[in-house]
Structure formats: structure tokens, C-alpha cells
XYZ file of C-alpha atoms in Angstrom:
732
model
C 10.860 112.543 68.367
C 8.972 109.349 69.190
C 10.495 108.738 72.670
C 8.803 108.662 75.526
C 13.071 136.910 83.034
C 14.112 140.038 82.074
C 13.406 142.045 78.897
C 16.144 141.308 76.380
C 18.045 144.340 75.139
C 18.615 144.584 71.402
C 22.152 143.795 70.252
C 24.747 146.546 70.231
C 25.245 148.363 66.951
C 28.132 146.873 65.048
C 28.333 149.067 61.978
C 28.817 152.829 61.693
C 25.658 154.697 60.699
C 25.285 156.299 57.308
C 27.242 159.545 57.357
C 25.295 162.598 56.183
C 28.217 164.693 55.023
C 26.947 166.749 52.117
C 24.644 169.715 52.069
C 22.079 169.043 49.355
C 18.647 169.044 50.956
C 16.139 166.242 50.448
C 13.679 168.613 48.778
C 16.212 169.778 46.199
C 17.243 166.200 45.442
C 13.611 165.193 44.982
C 12.948 168.123 42.657
C 16.075 167.418 40.630
C 15.208 163.726 40.282
C 11.659 164.584 39.197
C 12.898 167.074 36.618
C 15.428 164.673 35.179
C 12.924 161.808 35.079
C 10.613 164.025 33.023
C 13.321 164.199 30.352
C 13.698 160.440 29.998
C 12.442 159.456 26.531
C 9.523 157.063 26.373
C 10.433 153.524 25.286
C 9.582 152.404 21.797
C 6.422 150.467 21.183
C 6.608 146.772 21.978
C 7.374 144.825 25.144
C 8.223 147.350 27.842
C 11.621 146.867 29.487
C 11.386 145.728 33.090
C 13.610 146.525 36.043
C 15.969 143.549 36.302
C 18.442 144.650 38.941
C 16.373 145.420 42.027
C 17.188 143.115 44.920
C 19.804 141.224 42.918
C 23.220 140.339 44.380
C 25.562 143.317 44.063
C 29.287 143.607 44.680
C 31.746 146.477 44.537
C 35.447 147.170 44.449
C 35.152 148.893 47.852
C 32.733 150.621 50.174
C 33.200 153.795 52.165
C 31.858 152.374 55.440
C 29.569 149.706 56.871
C 26.484 151.782 56.128
C 27.066 152.074 52.385
C 27.208 148.508 50.981
C 26.840 147.575 47.328
C 23.408 146.072 48.011
C 22.047 149.503 48.960
C 22.287 150.616 45.322
C 19.894 147.905 44.107
C 17.428 147.767 47.008
C 14.829 150.143 45.541
C 15.192 152.500 48.514
C 16.084 156.073 47.428
C 17.359 156.794 50.927
C 20.140 154.205 50.961
C 23.280 154.248 48.853
C 26.544 152.604 47.916
C 29.693 154.691 48.206
C 33.251 153.710 47.451
C 36.679 154.472 48.812
C 38.122 157.882 47.859
C 40.271 156.701 44.945
C 40.161 155.778 41.252
C 39.169 153.466 39.672
C 36.162 151.853 41.438
C 33.295 149.674 40.260
C 29.841 148.438 41.217
C 28.260 145.417 39.563
C 24.979 143.523 39.752
C 24.224 139.899 38.931
C 20.905 139.672 37.050
C 20.684 135.930 37.727
C 20.760 134.905 34.067
C 21.299 136.273 30.574
C 19.099 139.262 29.761
C 18.687 141.638 26.852
C 19.740 144.912 28.487
C 18.281 148.129 27.077
C 19.126 150.913 29.514
C 20.899 151.726 32.779
C 19.756 154.429 35.171
C 22.356 155.944 37.514
C 20.946 157.961 40.406
C 24.039 159.675 41.731
C 24.505 161.193 45.130
C 26.585 164.419 45.181
C 29.743 162.340 44.695
C 29.444 161.235 41.080
C 31.625 160.040 38.203
C 32.992 162.453 35.642
C 34.315 159.565 33.541
C 32.892 156.058 33.662
C 31.964 153.031 31.567
C 28.910 150.771 31.582
C 30.208 147.247 31.004
C 28.467 143.946 30.252
C 29.573 140.373 30.931
C 28.223 136.863 30.566
C 30.466 135.374 33.254
C 31.540 138.216 35.560
C 35.123 137.950 34.312
C 35.220 139.032 30.676
C 33.727 142.489 30.106
C 32.672 144.520 27.078
C 31.970 148.260 27.071
C 28.380 149.210 26.253
C 28.756 152.931 27.050
C 31.631 155.261 27.867
C 31.746 158.929 28.781
C 34.178 161.514 30.128
C 31.503 164.150 30.677
C 29.276 162.607 33.307
C 26.831 165.172 34.687
C 25.763 163.543 37.955
C 22.172 163.704 39.149
C 20.096 161.052 37.380
C 21.619 159.740 34.177
C 19.716 157.421 31.854
C 22.061 155.536 29.560
C 20.728 153.568 26.545
C 22.701 150.342 26.061
C 22.375 147.310 23.826
C 23.581 143.823 24.602
C 22.929 140.523 26.335
C 24.517 140.040 29.735
C 24.104 138.438 33.125
C 26.418 140.923 34.852
C 26.301 144.710 34.421
C 28.671 147.160 36.057
C 29.493 150.802 36.375
C 33.254 151.163 36.096
C 34.240 154.551 37.510
C 37.376 156.024 35.907
C 37.519 159.594 37.228
C 35.703 161.081 40.214
C 34.029 164.480 39.992
C 34.736 165.277 43.664
C 37.307 164.505 46.299
C 35.021 161.838 47.713
C 34.416 158.411 46.188
C 31.650 157.257 43.853
C 28.196 157.239 45.398
C 24.944 155.885 43.908
C 21.509 156.031 45.488
C 20.323 153.527 42.872
C 21.873 151.518 40.035
C 19.009 150.294 37.849
C 19.304 147.957 34.879
C 16.321 147.588 32.531
C 15.707 145.055 29.811
C 14.076 141.715 29.102
C 15.137 138.296 30.345
C 15.476 135.372 27.983
C 13.241 133.030 29.983
C 10.495 132.931 27.403
C 6.966 134.314 27.767
C 6.210 136.383 30.848
C 4.705 134.219 33.604
C 1.366 135.372 34.992
C 0.837 136.152 38.649
C -2.207 135.057 40.620
C -4.711 132.448 39.522
C -6.560 129.655 41.302
C -5.082 127.836 44.299
C -5.244 124.322 42.909
C -7.170 121.168 43.837
C -5.717 120.633 47.311
C -6.846 123.979 48.728
C -10.378 123.698 50.076
C -12.038 127.115 50.459
C -15.232 127.418 52.499
C -17.704 130.136 53.332
C -20.480 129.821 55.921
C -22.970 128.775 53.216
C -20.781 125.998 51.758
C -22.580 122.646 52.064
C -20.858 119.552 53.437
C -17.980 121.249 55.268
C -17.872 118.636 58.034
C -17.979 115.804 55.500
C -14.996 117.261 53.623
C -13.033 117.754 56.834
C -13.723 114.139 57.803
C -12.820 112.803 54.356
C -9.394 114.454 54.357
C -8.776 113.443 57.984
C -9.386 109.789 57.107
C -6.712 110.097 54.440
C -4.222 112.020 56.574
C -4.704 110.810 60.152
C -1.898 108.245 60.031
C -0.238 109.201 56.713
C 2.974 110.231 58.427
C 5.115 109.808 55.328
C 2.418 110.029 52.663
C 2.234 112.399 49.710
C -1.143 114.002 50.472
C -1.080 117.736 51.192
C -4.133 119.843 52.086
C -5.110 123.346 53.183
C -8.545 124.279 54.555
C -9.213 128.006 54.178
C -12.266 129.565 55.831
C -13.596 132.856 54.521
C -14.564 135.460 57.131
C -17.821 134.614 58.877
C -19.189 132.294 61.546
C -19.288 128.496 61.222
C -21.323 126.256 63.512
C -21.008 122.722 64.879
C -17.678 121.820 63.294
C -14.963 119.516 64.574
C -11.986 119.918 62.271
C -9.655 117.024 63.061
C -6.238 117.908 61.672
C -4.007 115.118 60.370
C -0.572 115.039 58.773
C 0.312 117.703 56.184
C -2.912 119.573 56.834
C -3.256 123.297 57.461
C -6.409 125.036 58.640
C -6.607 128.822 58.467
C -8.993 131.753 58.487
C -8.885 134.210 55.617
C -9.389 137.349 57.701
C -6.774 139.849 58.775
C -7.666 139.164 62.418
C -8.657 135.902 64.122
C -12.008 137.447 65.064
C -12.961 137.739 61.394
C -13.467 133.963 61.176
C -15.180 132.150 64.048
C -15.748 128.416 64.427
C -18.294 127.431 67.044
C -16.625 124.082 67.484
C -13.150 122.589 67.681
C -9.902 122.299 65.769
C -8.634 119.008 67.126
C -5.418 117.027 67.147
C -5.464 113.758 69.086
C -3.468 110.523 68.960
C -5.957 107.702 68.534
C -4.045 106.525 65.463
C -0.953 105.905 67.646
C -2.625 104.397 70.721
C -2.799 107.683 72.603
C 0.858 108.604 72.065
C 1.157 112.088 70.526
C 4.948 112.121 70.116
C 4.642 111.576 66.353
C 1.924 114.152 65.650
C 4.130 116.214 63.333
C 3.653 118.471 60.256
C 0.370 120.364 60.599
C -0.814 123.832 61.576
C -3.685 126.128 62.561
C -3.796 129.878 61.905
C -6.071 132.888 62.041
C -9.241 131.509 63.669
C -11.407 132.176 66.701
C -12.667 129.002 68.404
C -15.571 128.513 70.780
C -14.832 124.911 71.859
C -17.866 122.703 72.414
C -16.664 121.466 75.813
C -14.996 124.759 76.719
C -11.528 123.343 75.992
C -9.900 122.684 72.609
C -7.459 119.745 72.243
C -4.177 120.346 70.371
C -1.939 117.354 71.140
C 1.041 117.768 68.846
C 4.784 117.420 68.770
C 7.376 119.027 66.491
C 6.593 120.964 63.286
C 3.061 121.868 64.362
C 2.406 125.595 64.695
C -0.529 127.377 66.339
C -0.482 130.990 65.116
C -2.890 133.935 65.306
C -5.485 131.811 67.105
C -8.033 132.987 69.658
C -9.427 130.228 71.859
C -12.414 131.420 73.854
C -11.864 128.779 76.485
C -9.035 126.463 77.466
C -6.409 124.657 75.372
C -5.389 121.070 76.187
C -1.966 120.138 74.780
C -2.151 116.452 75.774
C -3.798 113.530 73.979
C -6.917 111.857 75.274
C -5.787 109.768 78.247
C -2.813 112.107 78.874
C -0.319 109.959 76.986
C 3.090 111.231 75.947
C 3.451 114.416 73.942
C 6.637 116.033 72.778
C 6.603 119.735 72.209
C 5.087 122.412 70.071
C 4.794 126.115 69.383
C 2.277 128.914 69.915
C 2.695 132.475 68.596
C 0.575 135.612 68.281
C -2.370 133.834 69.919
C -4.766 134.336 72.797
C -6.175 131.606 75.032
C -8.794 133.058 77.347
C -8.682 130.106 79.731
C -5.884 127.890 80.964
C -3.400 126.100 78.752
C -3.241 122.524 80.032
C 0.337 121.482 79.332
C -0.075 118.145 81.133
C 2.271 115.588 79.487
C 3.986 117.947 77.036
C 7.704 117.449 77.632
C 8.689 120.816 76.159
C 6.884 123.786 74.644
C 7.592 127.328 73.434
C 5.041 130.162 73.479
C 5.844 133.583 71.985
C 4.122 136.990 71.904
C 0.727 135.781 73.091
C -1.785 136.108 75.934
C -2.987 133.234 78.124
C -5.288 132.849 81.080
C -2.876 130.483 82.841
C -0.565 127.498 82.392
C -0.439 124.106 84.109
C 2.466 121.720 84.662
C 6.082 122.082 83.591
C 7.510 118.598 82.796
C 11.015 119.375 81.367
C 11.301 122.624 79.440
C 8.504 125.164 79.008
C 9.651 128.549 77.659
C 7.768 131.840 77.216
C 8.789 135.157 75.674
C 6.521 138.180 75.384
C 3.536 136.254 76.794
C 0.924 138.027 78.892
C -0.186 135.740 81.719
C 2.861 133.465 81.520
C 4.120 131.862 84.733
C 7.207 133.392 86.307
C 10.602 131.800 85.764
C 10.984 128.946 88.211
C 13.684 126.800 86.606
C 14.723 124.201 87.649
C 11.421 123.580 89.460
C 8.906 124.319 88.142
C 10.692 124.176 84.790
C 9.504 127.503 83.442
C 11.777 130.002 81.685
C 10.064 133.320 81.030
C 11.279 136.431 79.228
C 9.087 139.509 79.512
C 9.498 140.361 75.827
C 10.797 138.896 72.599
C 13.727 141.042 71.412
C 12.758 140.999 67.727
C 9.802 139.355 66.028
C 7.952 139.580 62.759
C 4.988 137.298 62.311
C 4.641 134.802 59.507
C 3.029 136.070 56.261
C -0.429 134.698 55.531
C -3.070 134.552 52.826
C -6.212 136.639 53.367
C -9.212 137.986 51.485
C -9.715 141.681 50.784
C -13.276 141.660 49.509
C -13.076 138.970 46.850
C -9.368 139.445 46.143
C -6.693 137.192 47.624
C -3.717 138.975 49.124
C -0.747 137.976 51.263
C -0.273 139.984 54.431
C 3.333 140.601 55.458
C 3.354 141.661 59.147
C 5.653 144.428 60.348
C 8.706 143.870 62.511
C 8.366 144.457 66.247
C 11.081 145.004 68.835
C 10.720 144.031 72.502
C 7.373 142.537 71.566
C 4.752 141.425 74.066
C 1.241 140.153 73.411
C -0.470 139.660 70.061
C -0.233 141.870 66.983
C -4.013 142.051 66.678
C -5.233 142.800 70.224
C -5.741 146.506 69.510
C -6.996 146.372 65.937
C -5.702 145.427 62.511
C -2.071 144.289 62.700
C 0.618 146.477 61.174
C 2.108 145.407 57.864
C 1.586 145.299 54.104
C -0.979 143.455 51.976
C 0.404 142.243 48.650
C -2.031 141.213 45.879
C -1.879 137.606 44.754
C -1.271 138.953 41.241
C 2.296 139.656 42.397
C 2.789 135.970 43.298
C 3.518 133.068 41.027
C 1.126 130.356 42.222
C 3.211 127.178 42.135
C 1.310 123.936 41.504
C 2.473 120.303 41.484
C 4.485 119.547 38.354
C 6.066 123.005 38.160
C 9.779 122.769 37.358
C 12.622 124.519 39.133
C 13.385 126.375 35.907
C 9.880 127.861 35.893
C 10.073 128.712 39.592
C 13.359 130.522 39.020
C 11.939 132.307 35.987
C 9.089 133.604 38.164
C 11.561 134.820 40.767
C 13.730 136.449 38.092
C 10.627 138.167 36.779
C 10.117 139.769 40.194
C 7.248 137.615 41.430
C 6.852 136.198 44.910
C 6.072 132.479 45.277
C 2.974 130.800 46.727
C 3.425 127.017 46.802
C 0.074 125.221 46.784
C -0.143 121.903 48.685
C 1.876 119.227 46.936
C 5.280 117.582 46.548
C 7.798 119.317 44.270
C 10.947 117.717 42.882
C 13.570 120.267 41.823
C 16.583 119.446 39.671
C 18.274 122.770 40.342
C 18.464 125.191 43.233
C 15.596 127.619 43.776
C 17.410 130.968 43.777
C 15.805 133.738 45.837
C 17.860 136.790 44.877
C 15.497 139.739 45.208
C 15.068 141.717 48.433
C 11.692 141.393 50.191
C 10.708 138.239 48.295
C 8.066 136.090 50.001
C 8.117 132.312 49.560
C 4.977 130.983 51.257
C 3.764 127.406 51.341
C 0.234 126.170 51.929
C -0.565 122.747 53.372
C 3.067 121.859 54.137
C 4.124 122.021 50.482
C 7.233 119.858 50.186
C 10.367 120.492 48.119
C 12.668 117.560 47.298
C 16.056 118.301 45.683
C 17.140 115.760 43.075
C 20.690 114.848 42.060
C 22.290 116.318 45.171
C 21.450 119.986 44.558
C 20.757 122.515 47.321
C 16.988 122.932 47.501
C 16.879 126.692 48.096
C 19.410 129.499 48.332
C 18.750 133.085 49.432
C 21.017 135.987 48.435
C 22.421 138.425 50.997
C 19.515 140.843 50.579
C 16.989 142.466 52.893
C 13.665 141.181 54.032
C 13.214 137.770 52.422
C 10.435 135.769 54.119
C 10.410 131.975 53.895
C 7.396 130.330 55.512
C 5.227 127.258 55.661
C 7.012 124.538 53.706
C 9.015 121.347 54.164
C 12.332 120.490 52.515
C 12.823 116.738 52.223
C 16.341 115.521 51.376
C 16.778 113.496 48.189
C 18.490 110.140 47.801
C 21.699 111.735 46.458
C 23.622 113.645 49.126
C 23.141 117.415 49.046
C 25.938 119.519 50.567
C 23.227 121.779 52.018
C 19.433 121.924 51.810
C 18.755 125.567 52.688
C 21.247 128.441 52.545
C 20.471 131.928 53.838
C 23.081 134.211 52.282
C 26.323 133.224 50.570
C 29.516 132.387 52.420
C 31.107 135.600 53.656
C 27.844 137.561 53.658
C 28.294 140.822 55.561
C 25.451 143.223 54.694
C 23.516 144.780 57.578
C 19.879 143.626 57.613
C 18.965 144.826 61.111
C 16.209 147.117 59.830
C 14.690 144.449 57.578
C 15.853 140.923 58.406
C 15.238 137.695 56.551
C 12.824 135.405 58.411
C 12.515 131.600 58.310
C 9.176 130.517 59.823
C 7.520 127.108 59.965
C 10.149 125.897 57.500
C 10.942 122.281 58.302
C 13.743 120.062 57.039
C 13.720 116.262 56.983
C 16.393 113.717 56.091
C 14.958 110.231 55.631
C 11.675 108.833 56.889
C 9.711 109.193 53.668
C 12.519 107.360 51.868
C 16.306 107.524 51.556
C 17.724 111.000 52.045
C 21.160 112.476 52.699
C 22.556 115.961 53.311
C 25.844 117.008 54.857
C 24.444 120.185 56.453
C 20.723 120.902 56.513
C 20.536 124.671 57.077
C 23.315 127.238 56.800
C 22.665 130.826 57.889
C 25.297 133.212 56.545
C 23.282 136.453 56.430
C 23.444 138.730 59.444
C 20.304 139.537 61.468
C 18.330 136.501 60.253
C 15.385 135.398 62.418
C 14.706 131.655 62.617
C 11.190 131.495 64.062
C 10.077 127.914 64.607
C 11.792 125.198 62.658
C 12.178 121.452 63.068
C 15.318 120.131 61.416
C 15.105 116.349 61.693
C 17.262 113.438 60.679
C 14.660 110.694 60.798
C 14.859 108.045 63.502
C 11.934 106.022 62.075
C 10.181 105.443 58.769
C 11.777 104.341 55.489
C 15.392 104.974 54.521
C 16.646 105.150 58.098
C 20.054 103.954 59.306
C 23.310 105.371 60.649
C 24.719 105.611 57.124
C 21.485 105.249 55.121
C 20.246 108.751 55.967
C 23.626 110.191 56.851
C 23.459 113.852 57.883
C 26.387 115.144 59.902
C 25.209 118.671 60.767
C 21.796 120.175 61.401
C 21.997 123.982 61.590
C 25.148 126.056 61.158
C 25.006 129.791 61.903
C 27.807 131.940 60.494
C 25.963 135.264 60.409
C 26.110 137.851 63.182
C 23.088 138.957 65.238
C 21.015 135.912 64.312
C 18.014 135.216 66.548
C 16.338 131.806 66.889
C 12.922 131.656 68.539
C 11.750 128.061 68.721
C 14.616 125.877 67.491
C 14.037 122.111 67.254
C 16.982 120.117 65.821
C 17.382 116.354 66.251
C 19.357 113.174 65.595
C 22.306 114.359 63.490
C 25.368 112.154 63.135
C 27.631 114.876 64.504
C 26.741 118.407 65.699
C 23.069 119.311 65.693
C 23.700 123.079 65.989
C 26.975 124.942 65.487
C 27.174 128.699 66.042
C 30.037 130.786 64.636
C 28.403 134.216 64.368
C 28.670 136.939 66.975
C 25.816 138.120 69.210
C 23.615 135.136 68.430
C 20.579 134.479 70.610
C 18.349 131.444 71.025
C 15.083 131.372 72.936
C 14.036 127.719 73.368
C 15.981 124.784 71.964
C 14.904 121.151 71.870
C 17.173 118.322 70.809
C 17.609 114.587 70.808
C 20.900 112.966 69.945
C 20.901 110.298 67.229
C 19.247 107.147 68.545
C 21.010 104.839 66.114
C 24.692 105.406 66.887
C 26.065 101.864 66.641
C 28.683 102.245 69.380
C 30.839 104.706 71.304
C 33.450 104.866 68.553
C 30.884 106.073 66.020
C 30.361 109.324 67.938
C 33.872 109.800 69.292
C 34.905 113.423 68.706
C 38.662 113.398 69.190
C 39.145 113.018 72.930
C 35.529 114.029 73.595
C 32.763 111.480 73.980
C 30.008 112.538 71.621
C 29.209 115.678 69.649
C 27.433 118.435 71.535
C 23.793 119.087 70.724
C 24.537 122.835 70.588
C 28.072 124.143 70.186
C 29.231 127.744 70.259
C 32.591 128.062 68.541
C 35.621 129.112 70.583
C 36.012 132.214 68.381
C 32.677 133.665 69.551
C 32.783 136.423 72.183
C 29.073 137.172 72.671
C 26.173 134.728 72.687
C 23.093 134.150 74.854
C 20.500 131.386 75.071
C 17.512 130.549 77.249
C 15.668 127.284 77.822
C 17.684 124.517 76.159
C 17.177 120.763 76.470
C 19.008 117.783 75.010
C 17.908 114.169 75.410
C 19.645 110.892 74.569
C 18.072 107.567 73.691
C 20.935 105.422 72.405
C 18.789 102.398 71.699
C 21.378 100.427 69.712
C 24.107 100.684 72.370
C 22.706 101.887 75.719
C 26.242 101.979 77.114
C 27.177 105.082 75.085
C 28.309 108.108 77.095
C 27.983 111.703 75.970
C 30.455 114.049 77.718
C 28.015 116.966 77.587
C 24.900 118.235 75.863
C 26.253 121.765 75.304
C 29.718 123.115 74.502
C 30.730 126.765 74.717
C 33.731 129.026 75.275
C 33.900 130.443 78.785
C 33.815 134.197 78.223
C 31.998 137.072 79.954
C 29.816 137.709 76.903
C 28.663 134.090 76.489
C 25.705 133.233 78.727
C 23.305 130.317 79.007
C 20.145 130.110 81.117
C 17.953 127.114 82.044
C 19.713 124.095 80.568
C 18.932 120.423 80.998
C 19.907 117.003 79.715
C 17.842 113.826 80.055
C 18.610 110.154 79.555
C 15.421 108.584 78.227
C 14.998 105.429 80.244
C 18.728 105.032 80.820
C 19.488 104.497 77.116
C 22.886 106.170 77.174
C 23.936 108.941 79.534
C 25.410 112.437 79.732
C 28.415 113.008 81.967
C 27.680 116.748 82.245
C 25.165 119.339 81.051
C 27.439 122.043 79.594
C 31.215 121.736 79.265
C 32.260 120.136 82.552
C 29.370 121.623 84.541
C 26.221 119.828 85.652
C 25.659 116.443 87.224
C 25.746 113.187 85.296
C 22.445 111.552 84.397
C 23.820 108.212 85.597
C 22.634 108.533 89.238
C 19.046 108.760 87.983
C 19.475 105.376 86.351
C 16.483 104.537 84.168
C 14.081 107.026 85.778
C 14.384 109.754 83.092
C 15.169 112.564 85.540
C 16.756 115.718 84.055
C 20.118 117.061 85.129
C 19.878 120.836 85.157
C 22.036 123.974 85.176
C 20.277 127.246 86.016
C 22.893 129.517 84.456
C 26.337 129.266 82.905
C 28.945 130.359 83.590
């Protein structure tokens, strides 16, 4: 973008709870399972079979109710289950993701088991062979030796042992994949990760060297992460340029203190900070030299788990333009000087105060936030954030690297670390495949299939096939804005409809050949309930053009229910290389099909048609920033039937419940300033669909909006070229 409250209730339950309808106690089940496990014969010497099925996509012929989906039988949780309709036959199958040498299947039956069933194998999910068959199934835990190579494995129930359906706590397939040697987890972090401790010599010199390379390298290939071990560092000024991440390696910000500054300014762009993209700071305590730290950024620049013992200035030196950013899980003891920041979102933090409102400043769960004053001052404040789960991060436990996965919070307010160590799980780096530049997509997928998480070290990665994240609770974490570029028109990354996947800290850059999508969360038609353990997308940015030609029809598609999108910038480039109305064609930014999806900090800009389309029920957005495509050649190019222009944010007419707070859309039609946009926002008018604090702005009179939302809100034309917002406090 280079141009110039009330606590929220959780969504209503939409699926029936798991029915506890049988009388076997938990203690008896545990004892029975333990006894049966003791009878399982030890495997023969040689490579031990591994569990291949956990977290893999599972489907079934039927399910008893919404609380017993197929996925529950492969989630590794002994307290969840799949159960079928009360009829014969029924089946449950799992997709292992690729051919595997299968050696045994473990069936952990609930009280409703199969008297007669078959274990079947298939290479394609259509043609099946029988690997085991019985008519004397005993229930409980059955371990079935099988032999064969298959991608798909299923239990085909022929005859039920009870009047109920078939019910499995767990369906486990063991064997060995055919991906070659087992990939190791852990290892070093590569040449572009710079790790310091307080005794490291030349820290300031290294910071300055990288800043000289990255200060103006907006579309360069350099990627860097500065990681500071716990301790105290003196007299540092870490200037943070493009594709640079600075982070402490403690569990709490107080573990790593810099007596100095972490600075972003805009000297490289003549004091204009509206292009200070793609960088981040995490997990540090700062004692600024002057008492105030400067962080003058725009989109795709996160400030997480930071403690500033002083003030925070969000404007560049000289108070030039600045265009929006994001703070989460942080504390600023003094005042946050917003100054020229046009829009900003702050979540689950604590501040000493806030100055100035410009266009659209939004707060949720922030102690010390100003009260809602929209439209003047332009503050929108929610007392809590309905659901949040902080971004995973690398830390040191003694001398061992681990990744901390924070716990989910509901109705969150303030930081996770104010009262001690944050809640969550530390996962050893040995359970991560450390991805380094030159790694192929085939190797990345092999690591995922092997059950490893992914840690992308700073670099640029070309992938010739989709990265397939199929296992529940997988973490994909990038350091230093690691960048993934799909070649030959493939989708860069696809996530199965499973629980608890965490994507964080990387950039997807569209390739020269059009991709239908760049990031998919869940397959089309996904319907599993992930409310207890949602997938999160955090500091994941998407770019089409700018660094070179790029095309994608739809950038991000969210099909899985309950997904949390927590800070993203999805950007069709308006400057740089490979930019033009058709050169970097990208019709749609973000499309949400899943139910109960929450977006906290949504930045989506410049798409040829709709920037955001929402089809799922009970969606919520807290803060939205948008600019329409600058380069539309004329009115006809954006004509949408009888409507002038495509809305920046459209809720489909089929949706009955939706709510959003703090949304802004700006136009800067610099090719044809005469273009008119009928509205910034489009929505059905229904009691369950509500919008709060909306605005549209014509930047210097370069095009205009006729209304804010639907036919409501004044035109921007009366303001002429003065860049004055037209606002709507609430709709309808």
C-alpha cells in the first residue's frame, strides 16, 4: 500500500455433542486396552513399523452424528471416536498420502464393534483388495497383521455385533513408507540465522551489515533471522530491514533484554513508511535509549510478545505517511504514538495509552486501550478477543532448541505472559524437519509424511508440487520471512481437514504460471468440527507480482470450519516488477467457505475482482484493511453486472449470521480517476448479519465510492480531493 465495545460471545454450538450412551466405565476400558496391548507380539528385528495413519485424511460411509466424524478415529485421541449409522455394511478409510508397505492395523473398538469385517487395501481409493477377513471379531483392541503396499486402507464392516453402528476410538495403520531413507529431525539452522548471546563479539556490526543489505531490498532474495539467547544486551540499535526477523529465544519477553532499540524508519524512502513491509520483532524486552522505540511499518510487519519499557512511536522520523501494522501479546509501558498511521490493529496486549486515530484504529482484548469513539475519534475497541492462540515460536530450553506452541484462549484480554510462563507445549526441534534452501517439495512432503513438523530457515524455496499438510497438529513455521514460490501453476500449500494445524511466519509468492489457488485450508466440502483445536494462519503473507511476474486466480481459500486467520497481508502488487492489470492477474484474494472462521487482522489489497468473499456461517472479522486495484484501466474493466465495481468485502446472500468490526476500504484509481465504485462493502440485510465501524476513502480524489455498504453511507465525491473518509457506525 504505497498511497498516501462489548465482549464478543463465542459462536453458538452447531453440532450435537458426543453422546455417551453405553455403560462401560473409563477405568474398565483403560484396563482392557492395557491388557490387550500386553498381548501384542513384538515386531521382528529390523526397521520398526511406524504409525502412518494418525492425522491423515479419513472418510467414512456414514457417521452417527456431528460429534463422531471419520477424522476422530485417526486423531490420536483415545477419547474421540468415529461411529456409523445403524446399518450394514459400513466402512472407514484413511489416505496415507502415498504408497506404503503396510504391516499391521490396530482397531480400538468402542462397545459397538464388528463381528464380521475386512481390512482392505487400495492404491487409488477405487479398486480394493482384501488383506484380512474375519467373521469372529472380538471387539476391544484387535491387532491385525497384514501384508501389502497401499495408499488407502479401510475397515469394511460386514456384520455388526450390536444394534448400534460401528464405532472406533482409533483406527491405526502401521508400516513403512516408500520415500527412501528416514529423514532426520533437528540440526543446525543454516547460514541465514544469526544466533547471539551476550558475550558474542561484533553484534552491532552484524546487525548493521545485514541492514545495509536489506534496508531497501523490497523485492530482493535476502532473508535473515536474528535470534538472541536469554540474557541482557547493551547499547544496541537493531535496524530492521526487509525480510528480517528479530526475536528473543526465551519463553517470556523478560528472558531477553536489549538496553537499546529495535528500529524501523523510512530514510530509504524519503521518510515515507508506506512501503515498510515484510519484517517482524518477537519475544524481547526493550529499554529504548531515548525512552521511546520507533517502529514505523506498514503491512506484513508483526510486533509480537514484545515488552517496551517506555513509549512506542509508529511513525517515521518527520512524521511522514505510514500505513498500518499489527501488535499482539505485547506490553508497552508508555504511550503508543500512532501519529500518521492510517490504520492499525492491536490484540491481547497492554498499553499505557494511545495517541491519534487517523482512519481506522482497532483494539481487541487490550488493557489500556481507548474507548470506542468511531467515527471520531476513529477507535473501535472490543473488551476481549473471542478466540486467540498465539503464534508458535522457537526458544531455548537449556541448550536445546524447541518450538513453543501456545494454548488457545477464549475471551482473551492482556498478554499470555503477564502472570508467568505462558500456557502451551514445547516441542523439541528433533521433531521438526529443518528446511534449508534447495530442499525440494518431494523431500518436504516426505518429512511431513514421516510425521515431522517443518521449520523453514530463511530463504526462497521453489516447489514443483503442492506441500501437503495432512497430519493433525502439524506446525509449519518460517524464520526470516522464508518464501515459497510455486512453479508450473501448482498450489503452494494445502492443509487437510484436520485439527490444530499451525501455519506461521512465511511468505507465499505466486509463480509466473497461474495457480488456481496459493493456499488452501481444508478441502472443498470440509465439515469436521475443529472448535476445540482450530487451525491457525499467522503472519502468513501472500504476494502476486512485485518480485516478478505472478498470477493466481484465488490466493487463499479457507474451507475448514473454525479456522483462525491471525494477521495476514494478501497483496496483488501495485508496484515493482511484473505489475499490470493482466500481467499479475489475480481475481480473488481470500475466500472463506468454512463456518465459524475468525479473522483478527485481515489486510487484503488490489485484486482484480473481489478482495474478500465470505460464504461460511458465523464468520467474524476484527479489523480489515483494503485498497481496491489502482491499475483498473477504465470503468468497464471493473463492471460487475449492473454494479459499478467489486466490493472489497462481500458476504454472500446465502449467509445468515456474520459480524465484523473496524473495516476500511480505500480507492486510488490512478489510471482512470473517473472510475466509480458503488460501495466498499456488500452484504445481505438480515438480523444476524452485523457490521460496526466502516469507512471508505478516496485517496486524493482518484476514483470515488458512491456508498459505504450496500446503498448506505455518503459518497466520497463531496470531499473532492481532500481524502476525507465516509463512515457508517453500524449496519444495518
